[in-house]
Each structure stands twice: as structure tokens, then as C-alpha cells.
Amino acid sequence: MTGEEEFGFDHAWTYEHLAWRSLRDSAWFGTLTTLAAAATATTRVRLGSLVTSPNFRHPVVLAKEAMTLDDLSGGRFTLGIGAGALGWDAAMLGDPGAPGRGRRRGGEAADAASRQHLP
């Protein structure tokens, strides 16, 4: 029996930030990489990003990473895409981008993901 079966977990989610305010000097791992590790350590639990920011990567790269994770997990991955925002992560990037960029890139990523047949 695997851990998720033993403890009864059906879903595992993580959110994407470059750091968290009170933990900015601690190790903070990437969302999709962390979920890929979870995919190799589980057999049935659904995995998801809550939520991925389109401000962090190009929409096509995000779609390919999501497609890879979905394949690695045997179809158990759910991609959650947010609009991005001005705030802590944008300040860390040093370039919050033009107004609406996150929404545009989020739409582009969703379109690219749907063409890859992602959930």
C-alpha cells in the first residue's frame, strides 16, 4: 500500500510563488518539479497546481512542462492557471510587466495546454 492509499489522500496541490514572505530565506521549490517528484512517488492521488502564474514562464514552455507532468503522472495532473498579479512575486522578478500581461499569457498557456489535450 502506498502512502496516499494508506492515509486516504485523493488530491495533492501546491501553489506557485517564487518565495513566501516569511520563508524567503528558506528553501522554496518549484511547483511543477515538486509535483513531478510526487508523481513518481504516488500511484493514484491527483496532482494539481494551485495556481501557476503565467508571469514566470513563456506559455508554450508552461504547456510543455504541464504536458510532461501529465504524462509522467499517468493523467493525474490538473493545471490551475492564474492571471498573475503585481505583488511579492512581481517585485522579486524586478519587472511586473505591462498591465494585463498575466491575463494574456494565462490565456495563451490555457490555449496551448488545450491543444496538448490537458485537463
Short mmCIF file of C-alpha atoms in Angstrom, two decimals:
data_model
loop_
_atom_site.label_atom_id
_atom_site.label_comp_id
_atom_site.label_asym_id
_atom_site.label_seq_id
_atom_site.Cartn_x
_atom_site.Cartn_y
_atom_site.Cartn_z
CA MET A 1 0.00 0.00 0.00
CA THR A 2 1.39 3.40 -0.95
CA GLY A 3 1.31 6.43 1.36
CA GLU A 4 -1.64 8.13 -0.32
CA GLU A 5 -3.69 4.93 -0.10
CA GLU A 6 -2.69 4.36 3.49
CA PHE A 7 -3.65 7.88 4.59
CA GLY A 8 -6.64 8.29 2.27
CA PHE A 9 -5.46 11.29 0.24
CA ASP A 10 -7.22 11.83 -3.08
CA HIS A 11 -5.54 15.09 -4.16
CA ALA A 12 -2.25 16.90 -3.59
CA TRP A 13 -1.92 20.57 -4.57
CA THR A 14 0.79 23.16 -4.33
CA TYR A 15 0.79 26.80 -5.30
CA GLU A 16 3.41 28.68 -7.23
CA HIS A 17 5.34 31.54 -5.70
CA LEU A 18 8.98 32.46 -6.07
CA ALA A 19 9.17 32.64 -2.29
CA TRP A 20 6.87 33.26 0.62
CA ARG A 21 7.35 36.40 2.67
CA SER A 22 8.21 34.78 5.98
CA LEU A 23 10.13 31.93 4.31
CA ARG A 24 12.11 33.93 1.75
CA ASP A 25 15.44 32.79 3.23
CA SER A 26 14.36 29.13 3.27
CA ALA A 27 14.38 26.54 0.51
CA TRP A 28 11.39 27.09 -1.77
CA PHE A 29 10.99 24.56 -4.55
CA GLY A 30 9.37 24.86 -7.97
CA THR A 31 5.74 23.84 -8.29
CA LEU A 32 5.88 21.64 -11.37
CA THR A 33 9.15 19.99 -10.32
CA THR A 34 7.74 19.23 -6.87
CA LEU A 35 4.61 17.74 -8.44
CA ALA A 36 6.77 15.66 -10.81
CA ALA A 37 8.55 14.20 -7.78
CA ALA A 38 5.15 13.48 -6.20
CA ALA A 39 4.01 11.79 -9.42
CA THR A 40 6.88 9.32 -9.18
CA ALA A 41 6.16 8.59 -5.50
CA THR A 42 2.39 8.07 -5.83
CA THR A 43 0.11 5.87 -7.89
CA ARG A 44 -3.41 7.26 -7.73
CA VAL A 45 -3.53 10.65 -5.98
CA ARG A 46 -4.45 13.51 -8.33
CA LEU A 47 -1.86 16.28 -8.50
CA GLY A 48 -2.50 19.94 -9.18
CA SER A 49 -1.06 23.42 -9.31
CA LEU A 50 -2.99 25.93 -7.26
CA VAL A 51 -2.27 28.17 -9.16
CA THR A 52 0.50 28.55 -11.72
CA SER A 53 1.42 32.08 -12.69
CA PRO A 54 1.88 32.82 -16.40
CA ASN A 55 4.25 35.63 -15.41
CA PHE A 56 7.01 33.13 -14.55
CA ARG A 57 7.48 31.37 -17.89
CA HIS A 58 6.52 31.50 -21.54
CA PRO A 59 3.08 29.96 -22.26
CA VAL A 60 4.46 27.35 -24.66
CA VAL A 61 7.10 26.25 -22.15
CA LEU A 62 4.44 26.06 -19.43
CA ALA A 63 2.20 23.95 -21.68
CA LYS A 64 5.07 21.56 -22.48
CA GLU A 65 6.02 21.24 -18.81
CA ALA A 66 2.38 20.57 -17.91
CA MET A 67 2.06 18.02 -20.71
CA THR A 68 5.19 16.24 -19.47
CA LEU A 69 3.90 16.20 -15.89
CA ASP A 70 0.52 14.91 -17.01
CA ASP A 71 2.21 12.09 -18.93
CA LEU A 72 4.60 11.31 -16.06
CA SER A 73 1.67 11.11 -13.64
CA GLY A 74 -0.42 8.89 -15.91
CA GLY A 75 -3.02 11.61 -16.49
CA ARG A 76 -3.40 12.62 -12.84
CA PHE A 77 -2.30 16.25 -13.24
CA THR A 78 -4.64 19.25 -13.20
CA LEU A 79 -3.17 22.56 -14.34
CA GLY A 80 -4.52 25.60 -12.50
CA ILE A 81 -3.58 28.89 -14.16
CA GLY A 82 -3.94 32.27 -12.51
CA ALA A 83 -3.87 35.73 -14.01
CA GLY A 84 -0.68 36.76 -12.26
CA ALA A 85 -0.57 39.89 -10.20
CA LEU A 86 1.53 42.78 -9.10
CA GLY A 87 2.87 41.94 -5.68
CA TRP A 88 5.59 39.98 -3.93
CA ASP A 89 6.49 37.71 -6.86
CA ALA A 90 6.39 40.54 -9.39
CA ALA A 91 8.68 42.58 -7.16
CA MET A 92 11.11 39.66 -6.95
CA LEU A 93 11.15 39.41 -10.75
CA GLY A 94 12.03 43.08 -10.92
CA ASP A 95 9.66 43.58 -13.87
CA PRO A 96 5.97 43.33 -13.08
CA GLY A 97 5.22 43.62 -16.79
CA ALA A 98 2.60 45.57 -18.63
CA PRO A 99 -0.93 45.65 -17.25
CA GLY A 100 -2.86 42.60 -18.45
CA ARG A 101 0.25 40.60 -19.39
CA GLY A 102 -0.59 37.86 -16.89
CA ARG A 103 -4.13 37.51 -18.23
CA ARG A 104 -2.89 37.36 -21.82
CA ARG A 105 -0.17 34.84 -21.02
CA GLY A 106 -2.60 32.81 -18.92
CA GLY A 107 -4.97 32.63 -21.87
CA GLU A 108 -2.11 31.68 -24.17
CA ALA A 109 -0.98 28.95 -21.77
CA ALA A 110 -4.54 27.60 -21.46
CA ASP A 111 -4.89 27.55 -25.25
CA ALA A 112 -1.54 25.79 -25.64
CA ALA A 113 -2.44 23.28 -22.93
CA SER A 114 -5.80 22.52 -24.52
CA ARG A 115 -4.07 21.82 -27.82
CA GLN A 116 -1.93 19.30 -25.93
CA HIS A 117 -5.12 17.65 -24.57
CA LEU A 118 -4.54 18.53 -20.95
CA PRO A 119 -7.37 18.53 -18.39
#
